[in-house]
Structure formats: structure tokens, C-alpha cells
Short mmCIF file of C-alpha atoms (C1' of nucleotides) in Angstrom, two decimals:
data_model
loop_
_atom_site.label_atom_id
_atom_site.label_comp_id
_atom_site.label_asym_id
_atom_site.label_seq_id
_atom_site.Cartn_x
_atom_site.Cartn_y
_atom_site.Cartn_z
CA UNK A 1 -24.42 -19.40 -56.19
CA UNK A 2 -23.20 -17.77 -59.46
CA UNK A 3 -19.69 -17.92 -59.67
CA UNK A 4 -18.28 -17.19 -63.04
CA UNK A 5 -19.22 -15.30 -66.23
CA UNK A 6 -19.90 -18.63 -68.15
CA UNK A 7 -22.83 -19.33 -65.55
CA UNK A 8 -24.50 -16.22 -65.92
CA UNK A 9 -24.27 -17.06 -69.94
CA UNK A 10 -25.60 -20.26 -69.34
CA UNK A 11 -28.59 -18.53 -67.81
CA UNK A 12 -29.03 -15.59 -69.93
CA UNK A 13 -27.37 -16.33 -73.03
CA UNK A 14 -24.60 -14.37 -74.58
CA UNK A 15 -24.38 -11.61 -72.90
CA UNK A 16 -21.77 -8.78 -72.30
CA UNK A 17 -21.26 -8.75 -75.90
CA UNK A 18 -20.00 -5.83 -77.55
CA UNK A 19 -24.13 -4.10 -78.77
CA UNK A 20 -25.48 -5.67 -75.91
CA UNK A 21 -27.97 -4.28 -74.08
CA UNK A 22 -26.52 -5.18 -70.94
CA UNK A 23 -23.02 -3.26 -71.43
CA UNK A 24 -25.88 -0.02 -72.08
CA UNK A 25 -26.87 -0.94 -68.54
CA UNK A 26 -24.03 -1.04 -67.01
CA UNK A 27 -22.90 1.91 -68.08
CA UNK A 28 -25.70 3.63 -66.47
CA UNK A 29 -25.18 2.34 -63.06
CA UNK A 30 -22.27 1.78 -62.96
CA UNK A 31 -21.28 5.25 -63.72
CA UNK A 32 -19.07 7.69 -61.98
CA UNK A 33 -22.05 9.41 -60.59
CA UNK A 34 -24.67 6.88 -61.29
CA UNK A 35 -23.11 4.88 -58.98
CA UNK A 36 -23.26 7.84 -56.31
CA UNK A 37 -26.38 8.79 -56.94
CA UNK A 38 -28.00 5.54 -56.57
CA UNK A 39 -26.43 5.12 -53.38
CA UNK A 40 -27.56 8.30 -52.01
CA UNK A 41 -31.06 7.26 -52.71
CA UNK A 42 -30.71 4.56 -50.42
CA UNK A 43 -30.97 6.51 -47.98
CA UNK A 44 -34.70 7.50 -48.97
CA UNK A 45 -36.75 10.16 -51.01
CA UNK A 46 -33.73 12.97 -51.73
CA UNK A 47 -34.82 16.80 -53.23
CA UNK A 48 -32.11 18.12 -55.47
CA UNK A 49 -30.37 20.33 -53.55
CA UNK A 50 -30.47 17.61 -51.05
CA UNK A 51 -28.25 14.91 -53.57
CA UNK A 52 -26.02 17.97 -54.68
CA UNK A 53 -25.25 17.97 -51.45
CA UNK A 54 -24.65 14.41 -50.43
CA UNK A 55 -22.99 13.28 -53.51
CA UNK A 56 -19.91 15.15 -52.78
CA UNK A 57 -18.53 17.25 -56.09
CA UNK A 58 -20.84 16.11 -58.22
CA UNK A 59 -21.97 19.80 -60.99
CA UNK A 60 -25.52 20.50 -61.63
CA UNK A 61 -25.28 19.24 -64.83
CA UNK A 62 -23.92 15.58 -64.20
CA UNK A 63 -26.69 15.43 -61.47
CA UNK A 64 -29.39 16.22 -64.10
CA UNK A 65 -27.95 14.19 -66.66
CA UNK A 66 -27.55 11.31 -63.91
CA UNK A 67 -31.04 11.91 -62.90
CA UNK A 68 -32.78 12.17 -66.27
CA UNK A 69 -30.90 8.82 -67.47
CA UNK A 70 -31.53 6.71 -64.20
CA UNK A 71 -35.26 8.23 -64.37
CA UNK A 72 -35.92 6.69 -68.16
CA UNK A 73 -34.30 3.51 -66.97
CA UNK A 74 -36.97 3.50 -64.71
CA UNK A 75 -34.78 3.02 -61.61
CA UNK A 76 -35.51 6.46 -60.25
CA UNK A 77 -39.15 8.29 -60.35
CA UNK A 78 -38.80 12.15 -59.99
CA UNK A 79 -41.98 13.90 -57.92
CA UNK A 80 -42.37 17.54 -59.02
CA UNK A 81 -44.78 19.68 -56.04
CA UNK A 82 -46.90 22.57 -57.80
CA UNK A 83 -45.78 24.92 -55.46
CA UNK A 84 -43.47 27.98 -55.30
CA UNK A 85 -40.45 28.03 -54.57
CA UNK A 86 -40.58 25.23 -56.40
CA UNK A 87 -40.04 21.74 -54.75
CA UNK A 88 -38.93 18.28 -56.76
CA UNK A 89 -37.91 15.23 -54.87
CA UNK A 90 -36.65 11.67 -55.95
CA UNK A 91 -36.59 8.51 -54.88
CA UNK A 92 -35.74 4.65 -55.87
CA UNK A 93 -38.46 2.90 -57.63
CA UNK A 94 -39.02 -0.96 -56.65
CA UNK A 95 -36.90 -2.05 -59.59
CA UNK A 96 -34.06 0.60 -58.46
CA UNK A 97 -34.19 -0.97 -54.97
CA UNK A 98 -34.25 -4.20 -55.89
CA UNK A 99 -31.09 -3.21 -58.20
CA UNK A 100 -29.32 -1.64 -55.23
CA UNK A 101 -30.17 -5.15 -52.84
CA UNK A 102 -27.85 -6.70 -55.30
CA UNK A 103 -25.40 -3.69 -55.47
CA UNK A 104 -25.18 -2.94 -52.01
CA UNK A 105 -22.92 -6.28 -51.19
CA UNK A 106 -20.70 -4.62 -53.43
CA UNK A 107 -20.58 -1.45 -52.22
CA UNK A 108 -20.01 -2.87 -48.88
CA UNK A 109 -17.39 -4.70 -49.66
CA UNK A 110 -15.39 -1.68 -51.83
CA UNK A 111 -16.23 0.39 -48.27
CA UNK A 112 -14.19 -2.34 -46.10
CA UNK A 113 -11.65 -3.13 -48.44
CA UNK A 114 -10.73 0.18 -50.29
CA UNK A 115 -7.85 1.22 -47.91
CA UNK A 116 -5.64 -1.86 -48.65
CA UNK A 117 -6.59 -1.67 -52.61
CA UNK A 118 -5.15 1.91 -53.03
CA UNK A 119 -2.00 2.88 -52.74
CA UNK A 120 -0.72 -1.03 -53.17
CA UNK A 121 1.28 0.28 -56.04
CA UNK A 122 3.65 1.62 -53.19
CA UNK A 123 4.33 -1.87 -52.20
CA UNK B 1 -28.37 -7.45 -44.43
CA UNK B 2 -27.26 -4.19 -45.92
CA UNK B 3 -29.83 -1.84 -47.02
CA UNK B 4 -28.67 1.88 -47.37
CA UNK B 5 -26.04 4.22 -47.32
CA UNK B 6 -26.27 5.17 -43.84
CA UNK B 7 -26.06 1.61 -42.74
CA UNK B 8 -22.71 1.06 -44.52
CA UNK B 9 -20.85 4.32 -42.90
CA UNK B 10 -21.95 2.92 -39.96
CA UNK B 11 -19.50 0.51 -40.52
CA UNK B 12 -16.98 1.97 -42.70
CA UNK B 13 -17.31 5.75 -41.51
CA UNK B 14 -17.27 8.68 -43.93
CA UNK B 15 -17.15 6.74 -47.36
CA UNK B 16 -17.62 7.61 -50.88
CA UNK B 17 -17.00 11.15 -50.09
CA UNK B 18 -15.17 13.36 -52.27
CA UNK B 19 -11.37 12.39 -51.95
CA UNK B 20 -12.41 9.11 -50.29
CA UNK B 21 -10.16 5.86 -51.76
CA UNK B 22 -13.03 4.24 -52.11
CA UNK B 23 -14.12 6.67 -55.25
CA UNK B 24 -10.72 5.61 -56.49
CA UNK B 25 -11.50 1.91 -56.34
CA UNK B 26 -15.05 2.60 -57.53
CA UNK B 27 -13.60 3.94 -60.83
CA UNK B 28 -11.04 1.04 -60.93
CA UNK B 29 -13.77 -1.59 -60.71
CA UNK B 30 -16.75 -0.04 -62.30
CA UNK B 31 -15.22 1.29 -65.16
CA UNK B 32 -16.21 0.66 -68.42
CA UNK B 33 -13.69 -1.95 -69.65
CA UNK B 34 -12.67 -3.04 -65.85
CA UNK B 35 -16.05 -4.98 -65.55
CA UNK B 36 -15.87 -6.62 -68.47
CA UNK B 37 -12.07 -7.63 -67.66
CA UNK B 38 -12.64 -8.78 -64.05
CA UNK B 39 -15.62 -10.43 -65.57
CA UNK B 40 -14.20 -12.63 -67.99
CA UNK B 41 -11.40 -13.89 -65.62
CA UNK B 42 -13.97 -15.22 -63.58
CA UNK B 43 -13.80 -18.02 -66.05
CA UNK B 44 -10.66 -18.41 -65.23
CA UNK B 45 -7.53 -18.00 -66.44
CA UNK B 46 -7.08 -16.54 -69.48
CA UNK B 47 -4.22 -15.47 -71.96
CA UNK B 48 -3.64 -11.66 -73.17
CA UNK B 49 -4.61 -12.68 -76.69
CA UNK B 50 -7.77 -14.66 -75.22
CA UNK B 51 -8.98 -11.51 -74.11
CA UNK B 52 -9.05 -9.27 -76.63
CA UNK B 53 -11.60 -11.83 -77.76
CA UNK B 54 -13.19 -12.27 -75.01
CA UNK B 55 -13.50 -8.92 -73.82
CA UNK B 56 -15.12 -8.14 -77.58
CA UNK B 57 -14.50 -4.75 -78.55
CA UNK B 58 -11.39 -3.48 -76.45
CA UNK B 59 -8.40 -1.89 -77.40
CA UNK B 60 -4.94 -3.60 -77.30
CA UNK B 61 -4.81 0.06 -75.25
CA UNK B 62 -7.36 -0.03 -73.08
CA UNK B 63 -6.83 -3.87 -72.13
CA UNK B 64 -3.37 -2.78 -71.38
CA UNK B 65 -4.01 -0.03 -69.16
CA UNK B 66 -6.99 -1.66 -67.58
CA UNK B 67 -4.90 -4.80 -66.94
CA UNK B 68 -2.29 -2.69 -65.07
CA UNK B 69 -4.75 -0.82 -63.64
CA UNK B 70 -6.41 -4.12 -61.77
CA UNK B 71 -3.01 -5.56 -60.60
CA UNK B 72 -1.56 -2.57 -59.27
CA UNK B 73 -4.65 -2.52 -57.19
CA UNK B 74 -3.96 -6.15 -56.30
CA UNK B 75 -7.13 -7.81 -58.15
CA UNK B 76 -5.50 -9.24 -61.08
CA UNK B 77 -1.88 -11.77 -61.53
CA UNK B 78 -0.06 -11.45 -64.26
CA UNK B 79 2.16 -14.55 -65.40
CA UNK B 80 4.68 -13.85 -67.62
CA UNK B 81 6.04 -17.33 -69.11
CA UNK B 82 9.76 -17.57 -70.19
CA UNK B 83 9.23 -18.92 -73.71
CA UNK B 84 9.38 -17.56 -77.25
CA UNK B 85 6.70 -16.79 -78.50
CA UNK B 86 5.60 -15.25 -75.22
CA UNK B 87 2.97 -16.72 -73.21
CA UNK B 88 1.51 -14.07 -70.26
CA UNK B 89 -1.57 -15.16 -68.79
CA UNK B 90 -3.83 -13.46 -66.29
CA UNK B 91 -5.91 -14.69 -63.33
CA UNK B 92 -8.25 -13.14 -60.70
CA UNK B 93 -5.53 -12.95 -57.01
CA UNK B 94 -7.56 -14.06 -53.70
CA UNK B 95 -8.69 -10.68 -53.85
CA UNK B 96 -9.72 -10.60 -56.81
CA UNK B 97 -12.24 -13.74 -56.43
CA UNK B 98 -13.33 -12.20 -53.00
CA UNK B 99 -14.87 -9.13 -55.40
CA UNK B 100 -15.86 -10.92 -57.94
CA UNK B 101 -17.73 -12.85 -55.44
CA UNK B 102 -19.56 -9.51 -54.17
CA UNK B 103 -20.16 -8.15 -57.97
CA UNK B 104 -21.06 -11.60 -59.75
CA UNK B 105 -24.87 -11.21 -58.11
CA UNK B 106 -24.83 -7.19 -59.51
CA UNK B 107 -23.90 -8.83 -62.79
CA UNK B 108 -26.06 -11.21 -62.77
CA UNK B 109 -29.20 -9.05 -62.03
CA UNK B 110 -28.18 -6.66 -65.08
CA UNK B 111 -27.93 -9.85 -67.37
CA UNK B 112 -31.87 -10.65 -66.57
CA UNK B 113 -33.17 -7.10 -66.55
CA UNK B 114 -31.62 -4.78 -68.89
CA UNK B 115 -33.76 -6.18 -71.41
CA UNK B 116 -36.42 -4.69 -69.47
CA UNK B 117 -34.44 -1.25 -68.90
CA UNK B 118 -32.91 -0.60 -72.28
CA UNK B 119 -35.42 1.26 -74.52
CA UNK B 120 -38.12 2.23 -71.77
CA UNK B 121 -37.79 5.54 -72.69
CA UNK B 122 -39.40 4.39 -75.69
CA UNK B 123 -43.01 4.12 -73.84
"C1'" DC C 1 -35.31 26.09 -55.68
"C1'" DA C 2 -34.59 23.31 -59.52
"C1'" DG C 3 -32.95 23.20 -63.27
"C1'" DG C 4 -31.66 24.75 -68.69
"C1'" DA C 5 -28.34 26.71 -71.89
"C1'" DT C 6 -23.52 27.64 -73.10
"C1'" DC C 7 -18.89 27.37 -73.51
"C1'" DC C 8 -14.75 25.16 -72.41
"C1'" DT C 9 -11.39 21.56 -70.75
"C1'" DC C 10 -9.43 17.35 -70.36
"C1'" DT C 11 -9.30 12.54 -70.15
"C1'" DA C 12 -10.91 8.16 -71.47
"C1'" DT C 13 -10.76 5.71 -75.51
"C1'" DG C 14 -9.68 4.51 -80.32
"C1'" DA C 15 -6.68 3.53 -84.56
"C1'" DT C 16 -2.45 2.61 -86.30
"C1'" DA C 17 2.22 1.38 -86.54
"C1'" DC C 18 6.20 -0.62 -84.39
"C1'" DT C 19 9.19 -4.10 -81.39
"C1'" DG C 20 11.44 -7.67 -78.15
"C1'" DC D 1 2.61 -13.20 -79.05
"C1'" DA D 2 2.27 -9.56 -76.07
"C1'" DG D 3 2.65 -5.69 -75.74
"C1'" DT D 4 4.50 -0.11 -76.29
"C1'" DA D 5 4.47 4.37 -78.67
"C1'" DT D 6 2.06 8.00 -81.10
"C1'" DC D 7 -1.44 10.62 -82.76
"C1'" DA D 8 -6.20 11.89 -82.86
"C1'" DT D 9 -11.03 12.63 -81.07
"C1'" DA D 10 -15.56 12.28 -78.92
"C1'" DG D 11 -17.76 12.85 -75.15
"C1'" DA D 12 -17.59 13.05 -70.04
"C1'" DG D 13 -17.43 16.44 -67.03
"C1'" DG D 14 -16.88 21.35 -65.10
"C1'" DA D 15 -17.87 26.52 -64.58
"C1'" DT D 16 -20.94 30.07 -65.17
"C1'" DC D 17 -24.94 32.60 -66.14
"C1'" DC D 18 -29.88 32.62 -66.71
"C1'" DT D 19 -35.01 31.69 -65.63
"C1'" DG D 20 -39.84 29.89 -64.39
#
DNA sequence: CAGGATCCTCTATGATACTG
DNA sequence: CAGTATCATAGAGGATCCTG
């Protein structure tokens, strides 16, 4: 199992330098929202006023700027319906859930372990 | 294993919902520069000098506040060694290896495929 | 309904200079 | 060396109105 930045090098090369694509990346999904989004998504096929919804807070603008960025990464496809009102639903595409089988753990883990991380300072 | 949203407020109830501490730990650990921090400590320890380097591109601000940031929250040690010059060095806590251990497989997966990601919009 | 366009705010982040 | 203090700014993010 990877354990340490240096292995991940070792496998990849230099990576997480500062131009590197990967920091790009990151950014992306690892994102206030992005982050959010994503997860919604696990959940299935989502129409916009569906995610505005589930991601709590989150303006129309950040959830179009979210969802255009995610969708050129290719993580997310967006399905428009020719029909009136209009209808537009997205949903993961097979890179975006394999991306969220790896950041899922994570997730997980910040879910179970979030109470005794905040408010430590208190100590 | 862990697939979706739902399946994780199963567990955890109501999370990632506006307010919710996990957000707060979310923006703690997913930030831009906390990443890269947490990241390079998985190397081990290192010294405050050590990374500025490492972490290419940071601020003597930004490490600062994203240092404090991580140990207030119980992630990161800071040693501060009684000499002059100063020596301080910094090291993942229990804690702190326990998430690394959840995000190093995230990591990982951007290292191999942002190459793929980056510049798709270019099709 | 699903956005686009605008205007505005504020905070994350940067650059520089200074100190125990 | 390991920071802190200050000043400055871009861009993230929000609120609102508008439209196919």
C-alpha cells in the first residue's frame, strides 16, 4: 500500500510540483464545492435543481461553474432533454466514479472523525 | 465497501450539510496548500525551512497559517527545539497518519490520471 | 426549469520587510 | 532559522435580475 509522498513519486515521477498538472487537478476536486458536488453525484443521475438542493448553500453560479469545470474534466457528463420546461440532468462518468471509489475512503473517514477534529482548539 | 453518499449518512447521519463540522474539516484538509502540506509530511518529518522547499511555491504566510491551521485541528506536531539558531520541526500526530492513510490512495489516483484530465477540454 | 449576465463583497493568498 | 506584521490584490463566491 502507498504510504508516503516519495512512493507515489517513485511511481509517477515528480509530481505535486508547483505547474503541475496534478495541483490543476486537485484543485478541481478538491474544491469547496467540487468536492460537494461530486459527492452528491454519488448518489446517481442528479437534475439541477435537484444538486442546488442537496448541496446545501451552494449559488447558482458556483454550481454552474462547478458543473461546467468537472464536465470538461470529463468526470461529469451533462444530458440536456429537448423538451419544455426544459429538463438537464447529470451524472458521474466511469472515470468520475472510479475517482470517487478512491475518494470515498476519505470522505468516510472526515464523516466519522470530524466531531473530535473541530473545536480541538478549545482543548 | 463505500459507494455513495447515502451509504455514508447511513453511518454518520446528516453530514456535509451546510453548518456541518465536517465542511469545516473538508476546507482544512482539502485546501489548496493543506494537501500539499499534509502531503509532504508523509515523508516524514520535516523542518519549517524544508518545507518551503518542499511544498514549492508557498508563502512563508500561507505555510504559517496552514501549519496552525492542521495542528489546531490535531493533524500536525510541532517541535520547537531549544537551540539558537532555532530548530522547529513538524510531523504528521496519530491522527494525522490515520488521514493520510485514507487520502494517500485519492492522491495517488490524481498523480496517474490528471495527465489524462488536464487539457481535455482541448478535444 | 436551467441557466446566463452583472455587480459587488470578502477572503484566501502573495510580496515585502522586520525580529527573537 | 523560524517565524510575525503589514499592505495589497485577484479571484472565489454571493445576490439579483433576466431569458430561452
Amino acid at each position: 500500500m502507498t504510504v508516503s509522498l516519495a512512493e507515489i513519486r517513485e511511481q509517477s515521477g515528480e509530481v505535486f510540483t508547483d505547474g503541475c498538472p496534478t495541483r490543476v487537478v486537485l484543485d478541481h476536486i478538491m474544491s469547496k464545492w467540487g468536492v460537494l458536488v461530486l459527492l452528491a453525484l454519488t448518489d446517481g443521475t442528479h437534475r439541477w435543481g435537484e444538486l442546488r438542493r442537496e448541496v446545501e448553500g451552494i449559488s447558482e453560479k458556483m454550481l454552474a461553474s462547478t458543473l461546467r469545470t468537472l464536465e470538461a474534466d470529463g468526470l461529469v457528463v451533462r444530458t440536456a432533454h429537448p423538451e419544455v420546461p426544459p429538463r438537464v440532468d447529470y451524472a458521474l462518468t466511469e472515470l468520475g466514479h472510479d475517482l470517487m471509489e478512491h475518494m470515498l475512503p476519505l470522505v468516510g473517514w472526515v464523516a466519522r472523525e470530524s466531531d473530535g477534529i473541530v473545536g480541538r482548539s478549545a482543548d
